[in-house]
Coordinates of C-alpha atoms (C1' of nucleotides) in Angstrom, one line a residue:
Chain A
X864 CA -33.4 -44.1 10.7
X865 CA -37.1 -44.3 10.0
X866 CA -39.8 -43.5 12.0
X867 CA -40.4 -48.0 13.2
X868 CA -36.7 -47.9 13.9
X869 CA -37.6 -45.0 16.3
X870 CA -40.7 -46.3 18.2
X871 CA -39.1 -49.6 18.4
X872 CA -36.1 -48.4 20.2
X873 CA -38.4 -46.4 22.6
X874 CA -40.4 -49.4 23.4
X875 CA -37.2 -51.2 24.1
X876 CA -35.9 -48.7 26.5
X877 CA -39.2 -48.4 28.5
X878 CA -40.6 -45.3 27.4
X879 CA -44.2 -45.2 26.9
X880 CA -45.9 -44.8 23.3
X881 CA -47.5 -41.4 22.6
X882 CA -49.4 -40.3 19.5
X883 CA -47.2 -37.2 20.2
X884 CA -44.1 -38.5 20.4
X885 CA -44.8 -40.3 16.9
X886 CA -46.0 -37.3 15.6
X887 CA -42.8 -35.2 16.4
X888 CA -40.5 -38.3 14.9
X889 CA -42.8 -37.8 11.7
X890 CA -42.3 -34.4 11.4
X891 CA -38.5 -34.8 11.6
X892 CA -39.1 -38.0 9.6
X893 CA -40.7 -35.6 6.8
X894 CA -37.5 -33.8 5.7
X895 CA -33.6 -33.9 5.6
X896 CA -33.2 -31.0 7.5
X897 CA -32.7 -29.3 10.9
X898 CA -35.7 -28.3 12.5
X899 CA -36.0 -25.6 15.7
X900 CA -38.0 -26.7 18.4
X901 CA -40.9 -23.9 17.2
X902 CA -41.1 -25.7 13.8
X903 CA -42.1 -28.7 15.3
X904 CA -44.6 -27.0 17.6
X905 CA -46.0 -25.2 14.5
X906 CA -46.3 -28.4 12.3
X907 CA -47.9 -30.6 15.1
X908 CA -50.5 -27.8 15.9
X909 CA -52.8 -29.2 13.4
X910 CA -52.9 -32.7 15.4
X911 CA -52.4 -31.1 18.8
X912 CA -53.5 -27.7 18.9
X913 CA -52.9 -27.8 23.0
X914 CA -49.1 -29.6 23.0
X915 CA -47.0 -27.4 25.3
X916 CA -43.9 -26.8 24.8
X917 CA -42.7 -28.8 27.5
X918 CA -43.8 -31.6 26.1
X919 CA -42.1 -31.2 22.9
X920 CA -38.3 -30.1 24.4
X921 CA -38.7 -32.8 26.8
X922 CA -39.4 -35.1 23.9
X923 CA -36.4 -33.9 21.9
X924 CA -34.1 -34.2 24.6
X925 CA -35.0 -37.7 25.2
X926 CA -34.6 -38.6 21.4
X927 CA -31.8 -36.5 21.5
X928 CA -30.2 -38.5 24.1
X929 CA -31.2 -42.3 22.3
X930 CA -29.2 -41.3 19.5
X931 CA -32.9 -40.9 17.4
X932 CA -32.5 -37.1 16.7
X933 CA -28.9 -35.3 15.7
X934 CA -29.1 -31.7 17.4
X935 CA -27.3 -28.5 16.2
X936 CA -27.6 -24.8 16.9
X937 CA -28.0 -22.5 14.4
X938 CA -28.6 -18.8 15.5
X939 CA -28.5 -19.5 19.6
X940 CA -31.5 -21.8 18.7
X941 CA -31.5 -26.0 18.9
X942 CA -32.0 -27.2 15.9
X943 CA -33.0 -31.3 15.3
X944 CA -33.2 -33.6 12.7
X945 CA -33.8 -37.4 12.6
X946 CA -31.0 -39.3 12.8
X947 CA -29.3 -40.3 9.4
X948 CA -28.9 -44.3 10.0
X949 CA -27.9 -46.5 12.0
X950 CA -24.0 -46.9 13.1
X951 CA -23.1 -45.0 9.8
X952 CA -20.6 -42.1 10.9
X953 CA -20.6 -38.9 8.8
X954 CA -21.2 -35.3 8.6
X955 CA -23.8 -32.6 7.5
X956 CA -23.4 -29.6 4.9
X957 CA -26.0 -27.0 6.3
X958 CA -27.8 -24.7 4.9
X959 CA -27.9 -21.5 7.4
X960 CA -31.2 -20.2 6.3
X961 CA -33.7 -23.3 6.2
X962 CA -31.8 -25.7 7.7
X963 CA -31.6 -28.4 4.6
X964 CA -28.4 -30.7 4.9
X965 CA -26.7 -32.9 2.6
X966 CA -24.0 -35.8 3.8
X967 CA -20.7 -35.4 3.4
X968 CA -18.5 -38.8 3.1
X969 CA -15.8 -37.8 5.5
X970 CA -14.6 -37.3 8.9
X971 CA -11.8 -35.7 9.9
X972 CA -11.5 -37.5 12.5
X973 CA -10.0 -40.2 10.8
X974 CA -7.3 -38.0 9.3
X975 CA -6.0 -36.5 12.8
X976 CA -2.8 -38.8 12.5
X977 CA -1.6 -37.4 16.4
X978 CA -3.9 -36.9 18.9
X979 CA -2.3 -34.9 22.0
X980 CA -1.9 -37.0 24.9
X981 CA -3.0 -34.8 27.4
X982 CA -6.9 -34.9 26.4
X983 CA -9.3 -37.4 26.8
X984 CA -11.2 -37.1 24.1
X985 CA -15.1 -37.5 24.1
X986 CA -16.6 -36.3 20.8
X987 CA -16.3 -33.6 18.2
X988 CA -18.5 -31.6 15.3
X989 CA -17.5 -30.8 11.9
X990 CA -20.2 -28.8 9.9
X991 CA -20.0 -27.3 6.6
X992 CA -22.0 -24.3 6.3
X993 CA -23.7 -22.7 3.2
X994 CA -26.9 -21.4 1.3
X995 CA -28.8 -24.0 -0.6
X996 CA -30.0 -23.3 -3.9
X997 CA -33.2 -22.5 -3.1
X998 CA -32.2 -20.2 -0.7
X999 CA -30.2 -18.3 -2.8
X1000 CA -32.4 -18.0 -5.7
X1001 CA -35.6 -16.7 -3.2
X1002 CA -33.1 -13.9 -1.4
Chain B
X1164 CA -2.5 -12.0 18.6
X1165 CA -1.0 -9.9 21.0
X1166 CA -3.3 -7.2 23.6
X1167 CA -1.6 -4.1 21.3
X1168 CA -2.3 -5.6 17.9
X1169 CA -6.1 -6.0 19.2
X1170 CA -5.8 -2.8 20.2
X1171 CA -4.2 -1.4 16.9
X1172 CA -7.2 -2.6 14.8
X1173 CA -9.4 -1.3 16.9
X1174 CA -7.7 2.3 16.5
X1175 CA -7.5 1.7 12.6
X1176 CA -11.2 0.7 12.4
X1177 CA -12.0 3.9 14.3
X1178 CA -13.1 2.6 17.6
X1179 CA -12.3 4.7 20.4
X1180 CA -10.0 3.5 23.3
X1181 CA -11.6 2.6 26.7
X1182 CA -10.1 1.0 29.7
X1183 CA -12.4 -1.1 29.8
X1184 CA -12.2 -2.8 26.4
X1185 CA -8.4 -2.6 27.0
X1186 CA -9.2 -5.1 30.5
X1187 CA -11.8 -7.2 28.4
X1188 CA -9.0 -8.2 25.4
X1189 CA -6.3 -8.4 28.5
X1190 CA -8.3 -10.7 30.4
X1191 CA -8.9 -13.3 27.3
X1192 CA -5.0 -12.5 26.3
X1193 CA -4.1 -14.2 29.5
X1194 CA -5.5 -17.7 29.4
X1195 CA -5.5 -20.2 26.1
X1196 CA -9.2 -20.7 26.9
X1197 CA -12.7 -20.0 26.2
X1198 CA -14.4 -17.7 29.0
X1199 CA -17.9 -17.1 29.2
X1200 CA -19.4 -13.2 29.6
X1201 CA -19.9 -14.2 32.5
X1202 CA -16.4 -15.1 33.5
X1203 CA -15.1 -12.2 31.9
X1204 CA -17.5 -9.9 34.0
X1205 CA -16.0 -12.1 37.1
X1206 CA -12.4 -11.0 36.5
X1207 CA -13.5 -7.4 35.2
X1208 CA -14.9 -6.6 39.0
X1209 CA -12.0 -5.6 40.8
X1210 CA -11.4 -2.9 38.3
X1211 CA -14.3 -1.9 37.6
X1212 CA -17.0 -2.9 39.6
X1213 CA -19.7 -1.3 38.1
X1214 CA -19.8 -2.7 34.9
X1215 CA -22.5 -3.3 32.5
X1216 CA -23.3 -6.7 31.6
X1217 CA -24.3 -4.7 28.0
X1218 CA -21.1 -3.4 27.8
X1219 CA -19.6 -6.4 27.9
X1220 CA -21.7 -8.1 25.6
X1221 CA -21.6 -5.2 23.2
X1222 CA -17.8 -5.2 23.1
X1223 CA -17.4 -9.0 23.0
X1224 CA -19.4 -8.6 19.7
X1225 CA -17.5 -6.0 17.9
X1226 CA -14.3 -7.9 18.9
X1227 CA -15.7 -11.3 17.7
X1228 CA -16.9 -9.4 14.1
X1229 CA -13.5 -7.7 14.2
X1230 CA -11.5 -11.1 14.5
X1231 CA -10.3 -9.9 17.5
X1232 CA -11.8 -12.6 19.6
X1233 CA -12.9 -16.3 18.3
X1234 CA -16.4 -17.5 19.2
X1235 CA -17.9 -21.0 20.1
X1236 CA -20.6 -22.1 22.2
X1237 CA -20.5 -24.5 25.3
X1238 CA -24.0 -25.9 27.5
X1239 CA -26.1 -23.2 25.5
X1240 CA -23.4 -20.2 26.6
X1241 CA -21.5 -18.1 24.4
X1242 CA -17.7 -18.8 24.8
X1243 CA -15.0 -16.7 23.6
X1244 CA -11.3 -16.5 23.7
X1245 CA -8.2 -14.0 21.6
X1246 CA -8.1 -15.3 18.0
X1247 CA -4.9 -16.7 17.4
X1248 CA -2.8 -15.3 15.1
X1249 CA -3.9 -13.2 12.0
X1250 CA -3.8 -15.3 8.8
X1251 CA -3.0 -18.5 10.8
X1252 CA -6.4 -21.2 9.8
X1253 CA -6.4 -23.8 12.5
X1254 CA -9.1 -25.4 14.5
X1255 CA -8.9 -26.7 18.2
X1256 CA -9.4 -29.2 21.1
X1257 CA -11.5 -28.1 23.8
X1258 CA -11.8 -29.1 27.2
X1259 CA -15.9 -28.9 28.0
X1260 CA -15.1 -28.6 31.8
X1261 CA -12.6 -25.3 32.0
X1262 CA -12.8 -24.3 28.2
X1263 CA -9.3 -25.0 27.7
X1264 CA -7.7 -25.5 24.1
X1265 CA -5.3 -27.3 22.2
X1266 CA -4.2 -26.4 18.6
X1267 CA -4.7 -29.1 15.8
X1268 CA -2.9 -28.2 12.9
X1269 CA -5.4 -29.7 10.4
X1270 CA -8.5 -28.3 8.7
X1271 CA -10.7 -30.6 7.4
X1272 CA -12.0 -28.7 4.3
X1273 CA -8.3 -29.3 3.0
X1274 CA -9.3 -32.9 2.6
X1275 CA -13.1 -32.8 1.2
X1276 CA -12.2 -33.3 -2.4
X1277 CA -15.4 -32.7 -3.9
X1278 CA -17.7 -29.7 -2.7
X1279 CA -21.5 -30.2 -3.5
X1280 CA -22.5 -27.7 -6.2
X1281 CA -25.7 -27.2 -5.0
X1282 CA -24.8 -25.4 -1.9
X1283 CA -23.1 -22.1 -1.9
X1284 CA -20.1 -22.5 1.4
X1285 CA -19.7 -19.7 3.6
X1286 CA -18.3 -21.4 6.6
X1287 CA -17.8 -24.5 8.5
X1288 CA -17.0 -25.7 12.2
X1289 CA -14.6 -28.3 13.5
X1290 CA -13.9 -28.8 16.9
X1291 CA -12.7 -31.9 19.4
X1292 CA -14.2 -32.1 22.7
X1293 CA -12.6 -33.6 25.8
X1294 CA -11.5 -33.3 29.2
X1295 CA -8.3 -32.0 29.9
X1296 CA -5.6 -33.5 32.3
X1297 CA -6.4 -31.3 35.0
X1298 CA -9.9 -31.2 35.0
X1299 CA -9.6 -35.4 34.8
X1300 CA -7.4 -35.4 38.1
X1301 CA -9.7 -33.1 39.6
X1302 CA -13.1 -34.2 39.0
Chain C
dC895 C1' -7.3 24.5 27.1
dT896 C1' -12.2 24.6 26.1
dT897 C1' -16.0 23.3 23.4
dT898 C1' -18.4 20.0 20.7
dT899 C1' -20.1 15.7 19.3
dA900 C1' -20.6 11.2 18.4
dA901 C1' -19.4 7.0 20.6
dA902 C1' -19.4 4.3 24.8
dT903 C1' -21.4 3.2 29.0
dC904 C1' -25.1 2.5 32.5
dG905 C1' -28.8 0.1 34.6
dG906 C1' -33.0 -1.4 34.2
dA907 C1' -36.4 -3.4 31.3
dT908 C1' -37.2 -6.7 27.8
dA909 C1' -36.9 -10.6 24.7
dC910 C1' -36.3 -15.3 23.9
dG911 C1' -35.3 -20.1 24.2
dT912 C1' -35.5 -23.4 27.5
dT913 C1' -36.4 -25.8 32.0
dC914 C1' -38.9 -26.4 36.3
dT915 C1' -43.1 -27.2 39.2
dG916 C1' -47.1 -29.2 40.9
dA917 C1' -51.5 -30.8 39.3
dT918 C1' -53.8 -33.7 36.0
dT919 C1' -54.2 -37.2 32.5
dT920 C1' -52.9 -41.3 30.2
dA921 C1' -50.5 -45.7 28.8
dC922 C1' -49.5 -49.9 30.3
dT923 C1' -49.6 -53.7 33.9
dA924 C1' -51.2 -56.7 37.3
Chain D
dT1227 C1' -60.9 -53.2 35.7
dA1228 C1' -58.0 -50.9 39.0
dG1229 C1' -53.6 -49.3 40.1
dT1230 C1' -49.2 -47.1 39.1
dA1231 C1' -45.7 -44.8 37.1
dA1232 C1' -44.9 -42.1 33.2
dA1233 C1' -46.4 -38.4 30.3
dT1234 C1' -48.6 -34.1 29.7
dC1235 C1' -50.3 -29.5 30.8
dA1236 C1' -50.2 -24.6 31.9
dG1237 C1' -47.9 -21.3 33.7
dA1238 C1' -44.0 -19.7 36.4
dA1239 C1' -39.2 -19.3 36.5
dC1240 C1' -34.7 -19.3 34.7
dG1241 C1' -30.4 -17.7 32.1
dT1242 C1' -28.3 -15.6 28.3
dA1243 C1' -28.4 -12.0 25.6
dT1244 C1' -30.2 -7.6 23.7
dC1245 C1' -32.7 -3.2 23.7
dC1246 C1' -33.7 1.3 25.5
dG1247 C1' -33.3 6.1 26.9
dA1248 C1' -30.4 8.8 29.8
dT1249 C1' -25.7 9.9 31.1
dT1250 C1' -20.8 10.0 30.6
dT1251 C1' -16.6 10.1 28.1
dA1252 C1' -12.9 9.9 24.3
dA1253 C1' -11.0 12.5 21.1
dA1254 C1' -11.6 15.9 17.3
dA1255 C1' -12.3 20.8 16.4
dG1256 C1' -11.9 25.4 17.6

DNA sequence: CTTTTAAATCGGATACGTTCTGATTTACTA
DNA sequence: TAGTAAATCAGAACGTATCCGATTTAAAAG
């Protein structure tokens, strides 16, 4: 998803346009990887030395809830990223110390051949978790 | 895994017995579920009322390093339930109302043929989320 | 059985991420 | 340009979880 796609889908839903709001889809925009809330109070301090942090987990739950950021949690902190693309299902390799991803084809989903009959089932997470390269060379 | 084998590797590892820890592995032993601290603490009270909230916290921890206990996370709250069985790799099904489970005999990483070689795996995550039966009826 | 000692517990304070509240400002509309 | 609802602010409040120093206790040593 790119950072149009974004503000176009909030436009269509209503929500009002904010410099700030743009700001914190660029940030995500910026990188293919999972940022906490902080980060993205750290990097948009330049532009917005005064954004609380209201403003900015409000934000990301909203996003979080059009489908325009994918949250995880990585040490009992939410973690965001911008959404990969549009209606193209997959998962995420994760690197536990900075948060970089990679995509990973499949979904296991698709190989669960019985699915027990007393569950409705609404949604499930399958994350691959690692150390990135340049993680493990800088440790 | 059964309350004594718990109990057992706690022995071998040089923990000392409590009561209390005894009533904390007892109370997860009864129920396939995930149970918050704070449920745990719930159930705890009529034995002893005067428990720590540390205590149980502390304990949970050393049981979830020890294998003893299996950790996941619901609505930003630490949920645990008794591993298992030693040796036995499976993932489950989790109700996100009552924290109930259901095995699924599949594991995903089986089925990723090729790894990235540019990430160094130490873990991964799969879960499937839904409402049980009861919780549907009732709700 | 008594003493000793390190581990376990207590309970109260503290940390941290996150959410709420009420006042103020701002983006859009009429 | 004025009006209105949404967005933001600043700080208080919340909930989970951890830390702390003092006290108790399990179990090893005598």
């Amino acid at each position: 998803m790119t950072v149009e796609e974004a503000l176009q889908m909030l436009k269509e839903k209503g929500y009002k346009y904010t410099g700030k709001r743009e700001e914190i889809i660029r940030i995500c925009a910026e990188e293919k990887r999972y940022l906490s809330a902080k980060e993205i109070m750290e990097r948009i301090k330049d532009q917005y030395p005064n954004l609380s942090f209201d403003t900015v987990y409000r934000n990301i739950s909203t996003f979080v809830d059009l489908g325009i950021l994918e949250q995880t949690e990585l040490e009992g902190e939410g973690r965001f990223r911008l959404a990969c693309s549009v209606g193209h299902h997959h998962h995420h390799l994760i690197c536990t110390e900075c948060g970089k991803t990679s995509s990973l084809s499949a979904c296991p989903m698709n190989l669960l051949s019985v699915m027990p009959d007393d569950f409705q089932v609404t949604g499930h997470k399958f994350e691959v978790y690692g150390t990135c390269k340049e993680c493990i060379s800088h440790a």
